[in-house]
mmCIF file of C-alpha atoms and ligand atoms in Angstrom:
data_model
loop_
_atom_site.group_PDB
_atom_site.id
_atom_site.type_symbol
_atom_site.label_atom_id
_atom_site.label_comp_id
_atom_site.label_asym_id
_atom_site.label_seq_id
_atom_site.Cartn_x
_atom_site.Cartn_y
_atom_site.Cartn_z
ATOM 1 C CA MET A 1 5.793 -8.420 48.756
ATOM 2 C CA ILE A 2 2.155 -8.523 47.214
ATOM 3 C CA ARG A 3 -0.405 -6.081 49.080
ATOM 4 C CA ILE A 4 -3.710 -7.208 49.420
ATOM 5 C CA LEU A 5 -6.727 -5.772 51.157
ATOM 6 C CA VAL A 6 -9.535 -7.544 52.870
ATOM 7 C CA ILE A 7 -12.960 -5.773 52.821
ATOM 8 C CA ASN A 8 -15.994 -6.952 55.085
ATOM 9 C CA GLY A 9 -18.838 -5.512 54.842
ATOM 10 C CA PRO A 10 -22.314 -4.960 57.130
ATOM 11 C CA ASN A 11 -23.080 -7.008 59.752
ATOM 12 C CA LEU A 12 -19.658 -9.659 59.970
ATOM 13 C CA ASN A 13 -18.378 -7.668 62.804
ATOM 14 C CA LEU A 14 -20.846 -9.787 64.603
ATOM 15 C CA LEU A 15 -19.847 -13.215 62.686
ATOM 16 C CA GLY A 16 -19.656 -16.191 65.633
ATOM 17 C CA MET A 17 -23.173 -14.481 66.845
ATOM 18 C CA ARG A 18 -24.788 -14.176 63.604
ATOM 19 C CA GLU A 19 -27.328 -16.425 62.145
ATOM 20 C CA PRO A 20 -24.341 -19.274 63.488
ATOM 21 C CA GLU A 21 -26.393 -21.564 61.544
ATOM 22 C CA ILE A 22 -25.387 -20.415 58.476
ATOM 23 C CA TYR A 23 -22.188 -18.490 59.260
ATOM 24 C CA GLY A 24 -20.981 -20.264 61.194
ATOM 25 C CA ARG A 25 -19.954 -19.721 65.502
ATOM 26 C CA LYS A 26 -16.069 -18.069 64.366
ATOM 27 C CA THR A 27 -15.218 -14.709 64.249
ATOM 28 C CA LEU A 28 -14.169 -12.024 62.348
ATOM 29 C CA GLN A 29 -11.075 -12.096 63.594
ATOM 30 C CA ASP A 30 -10.491 -15.442 63.710
ATOM 31 C CA LEU A 31 -10.640 -15.090 59.855
ATOM 32 C CA GLU A 32 -7.890 -12.497 60.899
ATOM 33 C CA GLU A 33 -6.370 -14.483 62.965
ATOM 34 C CA LEU A 34 -6.192 -17.574 60.381
ATOM 35 C CA LEU A 35 -5.419 -15.270 57.604
ATOM 36 C CA ARG A 36 -2.432 -13.814 58.503
ATOM 37 C CA PRO A 37 0.219 -16.651 59.560
ATOM 38 C CA LEU A 38 -0.841 -18.215 55.643
ATOM 39 C CA SER A 39 -0.608 -15.330 54.157
ATOM 40 C CA ILE A 40 3.145 -15.025 55.650
ATOM 41 C CA GLU A 41 4.182 -18.446 54.372
ATOM 42 C CA ARG A 42 2.454 -16.599 50.666
ATOM 43 C CA GLY A 43 4.708 -13.357 50.932
ATOM 44 C CA ILE A 44 1.504 -11.449 51.425
ATOM 45 C CA GLN A 45 0.734 -8.656 53.179
ATOM 46 C CA LEU A 46 -2.414 -8.099 54.299
ATOM 47 C CA SER A 47 -4.838 -5.015 55.206
ATOM 48 C CA PHE A 48 -8.020 -5.817 57.474
ATOM 49 C CA PHE A 49 -11.469 -3.157 57.102
ATOM 50 C CA GLN A 50 -14.756 -3.939 58.520
ATOM 51 C CA SER A 51 -17.007 -1.712 57.782
ATOM 52 C CA ASN A 52 -21.234 -1.136 58.144
ATOM 53 C CA HIS A 53 -20.929 1.937 55.263
ATOM 54 C CA GLU A 54 -21.376 1.560 52.021
ATOM 55 C CA GLY A 55 -19.972 5.250 51.235
ATOM 56 C CA ALA A 56 -16.950 3.532 53.721
ATOM 57 C CA ILE A 57 -16.419 0.883 51.842
ATOM 58 C CA ILE A 58 -16.398 2.945 48.563
ATOM 59 C CA ASP A 59 -13.997 4.854 50.332
ATOM 60 C CA ALA A 60 -11.725 1.987 51.594
ATOM 61 C CA ILE A 61 -12.141 0.163 47.836
ATOM 62 C CA GLN A 62 -10.816 3.951 46.886
ATOM 63 C CA GLN A 63 -7.863 4.237 49.143
ATOM 64 C CA GLY A 64 -6.859 0.842 47.859
ATOM 65 C CA ARG A 65 -5.243 2.467 44.564
ATOM 66 C CA LEU A 66 -2.447 3.102 46.437
ATOM 67 C CA SER A 67 -1.507 1.073 48.975
ATOM 68 C CA ALA A 68 -2.600 -2.204 47.321
ATOM 69 C CA ASP A 69 -2.298 -4.721 44.617
ATOM 70 C CA GLY A 70 -5.111 -6.724 44.683
ATOM 71 C CA ILE A 71 -8.881 -7.276 47.214
ATOM 72 C CA ILE A 72 -10.666 -9.504 48.460
ATOM 73 C CA ILE A 73 -13.870 -8.513 49.672
ATOM 74 C CA ASN A 74 -17.441 -10.326 50.862
ATOM 75 C CA PRO A 75 -19.727 -6.873 50.357
ATOM 76 C CA ALA A 76 -22.720 -8.641 51.730
ATOM 77 C CA ALA A 77 -25.792 -7.774 51.746
ATOM 78 C CA TYR A 78 -24.261 -4.462 49.519
ATOM 79 C CA SER A 79 -23.138 -7.285 47.041
ATOM 80 C CA HIS A 80 -27.584 -7.570 45.828
ATOM 81 C CA THR A 81 -28.180 -3.682 46.033
ATOM 82 C CA SER A 82 -25.337 -1.421 45.389
ATOM 83 C CA ILE A 83 -23.163 -0.459 41.719
ATOM 84 C CA ALA A 84 -21.677 2.118 43.994
ATOM 85 C CA ILE A 85 -19.252 -0.181 45.088
ATOM 86 C CA LEU A 86 -19.479 -2.100 41.524
ATOM 87 C CA ASP A 87 -18.207 1.327 40.362
ATOM 88 C CA ALA A 88 -15.656 1.702 43.004
ATOM 89 C CA LEU A 89 -13.849 -1.686 42.246
ATOM 90 C CA LYS A 90 -14.220 -0.621 38.743
ATOM 91 C CA VAL A 91 -13.038 2.337 38.635
ATOM 92 C CA VAL A 92 -9.693 1.352 40.841
ATOM 93 C CA GLY A 93 -9.269 -1.177 38.605
ATOM 94 C CA LEU A 94 -7.116 -3.777 41.175
ATOM 95 C CA PRO A 95 -8.143 -7.176 40.771
ATOM 96 C CA ALA A 96 -10.655 -8.254 43.346
ATOM 97 C CA VAL A 97 -12.188 -11.210 44.135
ATOM 98 C CA GLU A 98 -15.508 -11.598 45.532
ATOM 99 C CA VAL A 99 -16.370 -14.200 48.671
ATOM 100 C CA HIS A 100 -19.293 -14.503 50.478
ATOM 101 C CA LEU A 101 -19.527 -17.112 53.568
ATOM 102 C CA SER A 102 -22.632 -19.316 52.842
ATOM 103 C CA ASP A 103 -24.120 -20.364 48.538
ATOM 104 C CA ILE A 104 -25.488 -17.222 48.139
ATOM 105 C CA THR A 105 -27.306 -19.553 45.422
ATOM 106 C CA GLN A 106 -28.749 -22.033 47.375
ATOM 107 C CA ARG A 107 -30.390 -19.211 49.202
ATOM 108 C CA GLU A 108 -32.866 -16.268 48.897
ATOM 109 C CA SER A 109 -33.932 -15.513 45.411
ATOM 110 C CA PHE A 110 -33.243 -11.707 45.793
ATOM 111 C CA ARG A 111 -29.693 -13.379 47.343
ATOM 112 C CA HIS A 112 -28.232 -15.054 43.962
ATOM 113 C CA PHE A 113 -27.440 -11.835 42.028
ATOM 114 C CA SER A 114 -24.888 -9.530 43.306
ATOM 115 C CA TYR A 115 -23.812 -6.211 41.107
ATOM 116 C CA THR A 116 -20.345 -5.870 42.762
ATOM 117 C CA SER A 117 -19.459 -9.827 41.853
ATOM 118 C CA GLN A 118 -18.868 -8.194 38.128
ATOM 119 C CA GLY A 119 -16.501 -5.575 39.576
ATOM 120 C CA CYS A 120 -14.131 -8.635 40.759
ATOM 121 C CA ILE A 121 -12.040 -11.337 38.827
ATOM 122 C CA LYS A 122 -14.473 -14.076 40.931
ATOM 123 C CA THR A 123 -16.529 -15.234 43.116
ATOM 124 C CA ILE A 124 -15.872 -18.446 45.970
ATOM 125 C CA ALA A 125 -19.270 -19.151 47.744
ATOM 126 C CA GLY A 126 -20.089 -21.321 50.093
ATOM 127 C CA LYS A 127 -16.511 -22.298 51.958
ATOM 128 C CA HIS A 128 -17.256 -19.710 53.910
ATOM 129 C CA PHE A 129 -13.313 -18.925 55.868
ATOM 130 C CA GLN A 130 -11.532 -21.819 53.549
ATOM 131 C CA GLY A 131 -13.187 -18.848 50.457
ATOM 132 C CA TYR A 132 -11.274 -16.926 52.144
ATOM 133 C CA VAL A 133 -8.040 -18.247 51.868
ATOM 134 C CA ASP A 134 -8.281 -19.753 47.866
ATOM 135 C CA ALA A 135 -9.127 -15.676 46.748
ATOM 136 C CA LEU A 136 -5.909 -15.062 48.089
ATOM 137 C CA ASP A 137 -4.158 -18.586 46.540
ATOM 138 C CA GLU A 138 -6.545 -16.562 43.316
ATOM 139 C CA LEU A 139 -4.777 -13.244 43.782
ATOM 140 C CA LYS A 140 -1.428 -14.143 43.445
ATOM 141 C CA LYS A 141 -1.825 -15.783 41.112
ATOM 142 C CA TYR A 142 -3.679 -13.613 39.066
ATOM 143 C CA ILE A 143 -0.580 -10.851 40.368
ATOM 144 C CA HIS A 144 1.585 -13.280 39.093
ATOM 145 C CA LEU A 145 1.033 -13.431 35.180
ATOM 146 C CA HIS A 146 -0.579 -10.018 34.769
ATOM 147 C CA SER A 147 2.640 -8.333 36.553
HETATM 148 C C1 LIG B 1 -23.127 -12.713 52.733
HETATM 149 C C2 LIG B 1 -24.450 -13.331 52.125
HETATM 150 C C3 LIG B 1 -24.819 -11.732 51.899
HETATM 151 O O1 LIG B 1 -26.123 -12.810 51.075
HETATM 152 C C4 LIG B 1 -25.277 -11.501 52.838
HETATM 153 O O2 LIG B 1 -26.180 -10.604 53.193
HETATM 154 C C5 LIG B 1 -24.434 -11.245 53.689
HETATM 155 C C6 LIG B 1 -23.211 -12.564 53.857
HETATM 156 C C7 LIG B 1 -21.977 -14.646 53.022
HETATM 157 O O3 LIG B 1 -21.190 -13.702 52.793
HETATM 158 O O4 LIG B 1 -22.501 -15.173 53.241
HETATM 159 O O5 LIG B 1 -24.547 -9.939 54.962
HETATM 160 O O6 LIG B 1 -22.325 -12.371 51.733
#
């Protein structure tokens, strides 16, 4: 069983009511309910973490060293600011896929660059919840190839 930790960053707890024209009307709970059965089909054990706090996200990534084989992360706005989260991804050395619901390359210029994606094997943006599903498949493929 592959163990994957799904980390969602600041303001994603308010998914569904937060700028729905950009992020859609589905909630974080809906995302978990979508991913659970899909992960079971794929032989993946998922755990979910969300925080609005940079340090808490770093702690969760560090703890993943002992409890996960891979990470799916949407660092939200911290993507564009946090060298500390990038360093945490590098230090744990687990394969990570970065997901953005929206297409950050088509939005304000300050969203075009992501520090954290530089610690990830791949970035998927603009596919909404499907991006997380694709991230599961990417990680599964990568972990099989490298184990
Ligand atoms: C986001 C994009 C970020 O620029 C933004 O700050 C978010 C969400 C996305 O999923 O599209 O909070 O990561």
